[in-house]
Tab-separated table of N, CA, C and O in Angstrom:
chain	number	residue	atom	x	y	z
R	1185	SER	N	99.015	120.673	84.115
R	1185	SER	CA	99.941	121.048	85.162
R	1185	SER	C	100.100	119.888	86.125
R	1185	SER	O	99.182	119.143	86.393
R	1186	ALA	N	101.315	119.728	86.656
R	1186	ALA	CA	101.617	118.607	87.554
R	1186	ALA	C	101.318	118.997	88.996
R	1186	ALA	O	101.570	120.109	89.422
R	1187	ASP	N	100.774	118.019	89.753
R	1187	ASP	CA	100.528	118.291	91.170
R	1187	ASP	C	101.792	117.966	91.963
R	1187	ASP	O	102.785	117.515	91.412
R	1188	GLY	N	101.783	118.174	93.289
R	1188	GLY	CA	102.943	117.952	94.140
R	1188	GLY	C	103.454	116.529	94.082
R	1188	GLY	O	104.650	116.278	94.108
R	1189	GLY	N	102.567	115.553	94.012
R	1189	GLY	CA	102.987	114.155	93.932
R	1189	GLY	C	103.744	113.865	92.654
R	1189	GLY	O	104.727	113.139	92.641
R	1190	GLU	N	103.274	114.432	91.570
R	1190	GLU	CA	103.939	114.243	90.277
R	1190	GLU	C	105.327	114.863	90.297
R	1190	GLU	O	106.295	114.289	89.807
R	1191	LEU	N	105.461	116.043	90.883
R	1191	LEU	CA	106.773	116.697	90.964
R	1191	LEU	C	107.734	115.878	91.804
R	1191	LEU	O	108.906	115.743	91.471
R	1192	ALA	N	107.247	115.324	92.925
R	1192	ALA	CA	108.102	114.513	93.783
R	1192	ALA	C	108.561	113.261	93.037
R	1192	ALA	O	109.707	112.835	93.159
R	1193	ARG	N	107.674	112.661	92.265
R	1193	ARG	CA	108.034	111.475	91.498
R	1193	ARG	C	109.091	111.811	90.450
R	1193	ARG	O	110.048	111.081	90.248
R	1194	LEU	N	108.945	112.942	89.811
R	1194	LEU	CA	109.892	113.350	88.776
R	1194	LEU	C	111.246	113.733	89.354
R	1194	LEU	O	112.263	113.624	88.689
R	1195	ALA	N	111.262	114.200	90.613
R	1195	ALA	CA	112.512	114.627	91.231
R	1195	ALA	C	113.437	113.451	91.504
R	1195	ALA	O	114.647	113.625	91.589
R	1196	GLY	N	112.899	112.256	91.649
R	1196	GLY	CA	113.718	111.074	91.860
R	1196	GLY	C	113.874	110.726	93.322
R	1196	GLY	O	113.496	111.475	94.206
R	1197	PRO	N	114.483	109.582	93.603
R	1197	PRO	CA	114.582	109.089	94.972
R	1197	PRO	C	115.519	109.909	95.850
R	1197	PRO	O	115.361	109.938	97.060
R	1198	ASP	N	116.510	110.575	95.272
R	1198	ASP	CA	117.455	111.340	96.081
R	1198	ASP	C	116.889	112.671	96.555
R	1198	ASP	O	117.456	113.310	97.425
R	1199	ALA	N	115.792	113.107	95.995
R	1199	ALA	CA	115.230	114.408	96.361
R	1199	ALA	C	114.731	114.426	97.797
R	1199	ALA	O	114.722	115.473	98.436
R	1200	ALA	N	114.359	113.285	98.352
R	1200	ALA	CA	113.822	113.238	99.712
R	1200	ALA	C	114.916	113.210	100.764
R	1200	ALA	O	114.653	113.422	101.934
R	1201	LYS	N	116.164	112.964	100.388
R	1201	LYS	CA	117.258	112.891	101.359
R	1201	LYS	C	117.595	114.285	101.859
R	1201	LYS	O	117.630	115.246	101.094
R	1202	PRO	N	117.893	114.409	103.165
R	1202	PRO	CA	118.296	115.712	103.687
R	1202	PRO	C	119.652	116.126	103.110
R	1202	PRO	O	120.447	115.276	102.695
R	1203	ALA	N	119.921	117.416	103.109
R	1203	ALA	CA	121.163	117.935	102.532
R	1203	ALA	C	122.388	117.411	103.265
R	1203	ALA	O	123.463	117.333	102.698
R	1204	SER	N	122.253	117.043	104.539
R	1204	SER	CA	123.396	116.600	105.316
R	1204	SER	C	123.646	115.100	105.212
R	1204	SER	O	124.527	114.579	105.866
R	1205	ALA	N	122.895	114.386	104.401
R	1205	ALA	CA	123.075	112.940	104.273
R	1205	ALA	C	124.461	112.633	103.735
R	1205	ALA	O	124.905	113.207	102.752
R	1206	GLY	N	125.176	111.729	104.403
R	1206	GLY	CA	126.497	111.334	103.961
R	1206	GLY	C	127.619	112.236	104.447
R	1206	GLY	O	128.779	111.955	104.209
R	1207	LYS	N	127.318	113.305	105.131
R	1207	LYS	CA	128.345	114.199	105.649
R	1207	LYS	C	128.655	113.837	107.096
R	1207	LYS	O	127.783	113.386	107.822
R	1208	PRO	N	129.907	114.041	107.531
R	1208	PRO	CA	130.218	113.790	108.938
R	1208	PRO	C	129.500	114.807	109.832
R	1208	PRO	O	129.087	115.867	109.364
R	1209	PRO	N	129.375	114.489	111.112
R	1209	PRO	CA	128.715	115.423	112.034
R	1209	PRO	C	129.422	116.784	112.049
R	1209	PRO	O	130.610	116.881	111.755
R	1210	VAL	N	128.680	117.806	112.408
R	1210	VAL	CA	129.201	119.183	112.386
R	1210	VAL	C	130.434	119.308	113.267
R	1210	VAL	O	131.425	119.916	112.864
R	1211	ASP	N	130.420	118.721	114.468
R	1211	ASP	CA	131.570	118.824	115.374
R	1211	ASP	C	132.829	118.245	114.735
R	1211	ASP	O	133.909	118.802	114.868
R	1212	GLU	N	132.679	117.136	114.028
R	1212	GLU	CA	133.824	116.515	113.368
R	1212	GLU	C	134.357	117.392	112.238
R	1212	GLU	O	135.559	117.547	112.067
R	1213	ARG	N	133.449	117.988	111.469
R	1213	ARG	CA	133.878	118.883	110.383
R	1213	ARG	C	134.602	120.099	110.936
R	1213	ARG	O	135.619	120.531	110.392
R	1214	VAL	N	134.088	120.658	112.030
R	1214	VAL	CA	134.717	121.837	112.646
R	1214	VAL	C	136.101	121.468	113.171
R	1214	VAL	O	137.068	122.208	112.976
R	1215	ALA	N	136.217	120.318	113.814
R	1215	ALA	CA	137.509	119.874	114.353
R	1215	ALA	C	138.517	119.647	113.226
R	1215	ALA	O	139.684	120.027	113.348
R	1216	ARG	N	138.057	119.031	112.124
R	1216	ARG	CA	138.955	118.792	110.992
R	1216	ARG	C	139.424	120.112	110.374
R	1216	ARG	O	140.584	120.271	110.012
R	1217	ARG	N	138.496	121.055	110.235
R	1217	ARG	CA	138.852	122.358	109.667
R	1217	ARG	C	139.847	123.097	110.563
R	1217	ARG	O	140.794	123.703	110.087
R	1218	LYS	N	139.646	123.021	111.892
R	1218	LYS	CA	140.557	123.675	112.834
R	1218	LYS	C	141.933	123.031	112.770
R	1218	LYS	O	142.954	123.734	112.770
R	1219	ALA	N	141.994	121.693	112.694
R	1219	ALA	CA	143.281	121.000	112.600
R	1219	ALA	C	144.018	121.422	111.329
R	1219	ALA	O	145.229	121.670	111.354
R	1220	TRP	N	143.287	121.515	110.220
R	1220	TRP	CA	143.902	121.949	108.961
R	1220	TRP	C	144.431	123.371	109.090
R	1220	TRP	O	145.563	123.661	108.714
R	1221	HIS	N	143.619	124.260	109.648
R	1221	HIS	CA	144.008	125.669	109.776
R	1221	HIS	C	145.227	125.812	110.679
R	1221	HIS	O	146.164	126.549	110.359
R	1222	ASP	N	145.256	125.104	111.801
R	1222	ASP	CA	146.388	125.181	112.728
R	1222	ASP	C	147.666	124.646	112.093
R	1222	ASP	O	148.749	125.198	112.294
R	1223	PHE	N	147.570	123.569	111.317
R	1223	PHE	CA	148.747	122.963	110.695
R	1223	PHE	C	149.224	123.772	109.496
R	1223	PHE	O	150.416	124.013	109.329
R	1224	CYS	N	148.313	124.192	108.649
R	1224	CYS	CA	148.683	124.804	107.373
R	1224	CYS	C	148.922	126.314	107.441
R	1224	CYS	O	149.645	126.856	106.617
R	1225	GLN	N	148.292	126.987	108.377
R	1225	GLN	CA	148.452	128.429	108.552
R	1225	GLN	C	148.319	129.191	107.226
R	1225	GLN	O	149.251	129.840	106.762
R	1226	PRO	N	147.161	129.113	106.587
R	1226	PRO	CA	146.994	129.779	105.286
R	1226	PRO	C	147.092	131.301	105.400
R	1226	PRO	O	146.590	131.899	106.350
R	1227	LYS	N	147.808	131.877	104.467
R	1227	LYS	CA	147.959	133.339	104.416
R	1227	LYS	C	147.918	133.769	102.953
R	1227	LYS	O	148.337	133.036	102.066
R	1228	LEU	N	147.418	134.964	102.710
R	1228	LEU	CA	147.414	135.492	101.350
R	1228	LEU	C	148.761	136.129	101.048
R	1228	LEU	O	149.314	136.873	101.862
R	1229	SER	N	149.297	135.834	99.870
R	1229	SER	CA	150.557	136.427	99.440
R	1229	SER	C	150.293	137.844	98.942
R	1229	SER	O	149.151	138.253	98.739
R	1230	ALA	N	151.373	138.559	98.716
R	1230	ALA	CA	151.258	139.878	98.091
R	1230	ALA	C	150.711	139.671	96.682
R	1230	ALA	O	150.938	138.629	96.060
R	1231	PRO	N	149.979	140.622	96.154
R	1231	PRO	CA	149.422	140.469	94.796
R	1231	PRO	C	150.524	140.253	93.755
R	1231	PRO	O	151.588	140.862	93.828
R	1232	ASP	N	150.256	139.370	92.793
R	1232	ASP	CA	151.203	139.163	91.705
R	1232	ASP	C	151.084	140.316	90.706
R	1232	ASP	O	150.365	141.286	90.941
R	1233	ARG	N	151.758	140.196	89.585
R	1233	ARG	CA	151.769	141.315	88.633
R	1233	ARG	C	150.393	141.585	88.030
R	1233	ARG	O	150.174	142.621	87.419
R	1234	TYR	N	149.462	140.659	88.187
R	1234	TYR	CA	148.103	140.848	87.687
R	1234	TYR	C	147.138	141.290	88.791
R	1234	TYR	O	145.949	141.408	88.559
R	1235	GLY	N	147.667	141.474	89.994
R	1235	GLY	CA	146.842	141.909	91.106
R	1235	GLY	C	146.117	140.780	91.830
R	1235	GLY	O	145.238	141.023	92.637
R	1236	ILE	N	146.519	139.534	91.573
R	1236	ILE	CA	145.869	138.379	92.172
R	1236	ILE	C	146.651	137.932	93.403
R	1236	ILE	O	147.864	137.736	93.347
R	1237	GLU	N	145.944	137.785	94.522
R	1237	GLU	CA	146.556	137.239	95.735
R	1237	GLU	C	146.342	135.728	95.742
R	1237	GLU	O	145.287	135.247	95.335
R	1238	HIS	N	147.338	135.007	96.184
R	1238	HIS	CA	147.254	133.552	96.253
R	1238	HIS	C	147.509	133.112	97.689
R	1238	HIS	O	148.265	133.762	98.412
R	1239	TYR	N	146.890	132.012	98.090
R	1239	TYR	CA	147.154	131.473	99.417
R	1239	TYR	C	148.485	130.743	99.411
R	1239	TYR	O	148.823	130.028	98.471
R	1240	VAL	N	149.244	130.947	100.473
R	1240	VAL	CA	150.476	130.202	100.717
R	1240	VAL	C	150.295	129.484	102.046
R	1240	VAL	O	149.576	129.949	102.927
R	1241	TYR	N	150.939	128.325	102.161
R	1241	TYR	CA	150.743	127.460	103.318
R	1241	TYR	C	152.079	127.131	103.966
R	1241	TYR	O	153.116	127.146	103.322
R	1242	ALA	N	152.033	126.791	105.238
R	1242	ALA	CA	153.232	126.457	105.992
R	1242	ALA	C	153.837	125.127	105.544
R	1242	ALA	O	155.031	124.907	105.736
R	1243	HIS	N	153.034	124.229	104.949
R	1243	HIS	CA	153.511	122.901	104.565
R	1243	HIS	C	153.003	122.528	103.181
R	1243	HIS	O	151.923	122.942	102.767
R	1244	ASP	N	153.782	121.695	102.483
R	1244	ASP	CA	153.366	121.166	101.187
R	1244	ASP	C	152.145	120.276	101.363
R	1244	ASP	O	152.017	119.566	102.355
R	1245	GLY	N	151.258	120.284	100.403
R	1245	GLY	CA	150.079	119.422	100.412
R	1245	GLY	C	148.861	120.039	101.078
R	1245	GLY	O	147.779	119.472	101.020
R	1246	CYS	N	149.017	121.181	101.716
R	1246	CYS	CA	147.884	121.799	102.400
R	1246	CYS	C	146.803	122.221	101.420
R	1246	CYS	O	145.614	122.211	101.771
R	1247	GLN	N	147.164	122.570	100.205
R	1247	GLN	CA	146.170	122.951	99.214
R	1247	GLN	C	145.261	121.787	98.857
R	1247	GLN	O	144.204	121.951	98.292
R	1248	PHE	N	145.679	120.562	99.243
R	1248	PHE	CA	144.887	119.370	98.977
R	1248	PHE	C	144.208	118.829	100.233
R	1248	PHE	O	143.628	117.759	100.211
R	1249	GLY	N	144.315	119.546	101.370
R	1249	GLY	CA	143.644	119.137	102.586
R	1249	GLY	C	144.517	118.410	103.592
R	1249	GLY	O	144.009	117.891	104.581
R	1250	ARG	N	145.817	118.379	103.370
R	1250	ARG	CA	146.712	117.704	104.312
R	1250	ARG	C	146.599	118.356	105.686
R	1250	ARG	O	146.564	119.571	105.808
R	1251	THR	N	146.574	117.548	106.751
R	1251	THR	CA	146.443	118.097	108.101
R	1251	THR	C	147.566	117.662	109.025
R	1251	THR	O	147.563	117.994	110.203
R	1252	GLU	N	148.530	116.896	108.530
R	1252	GLU	CA	149.666	116.494	109.381
R	1252	GLU	C	150.880	116.207	108.558
R	1252	GLU	O	150.833	116.058	107.384
């Protein structure tokens, strides 16, 4: 059986990095999400013939993250 040191070695160098490494700060993510929501105004459409609702947006490209 492997001890804790062996497991850490097997996990690789990226295992020690925090989950938030490489992500923008929380305030920036919240601001970006709010800007997208205000610009795109996502709404669910009426269900299609299969009963599936789809998001519709106020502007083209919003499904790809466009914010202006």
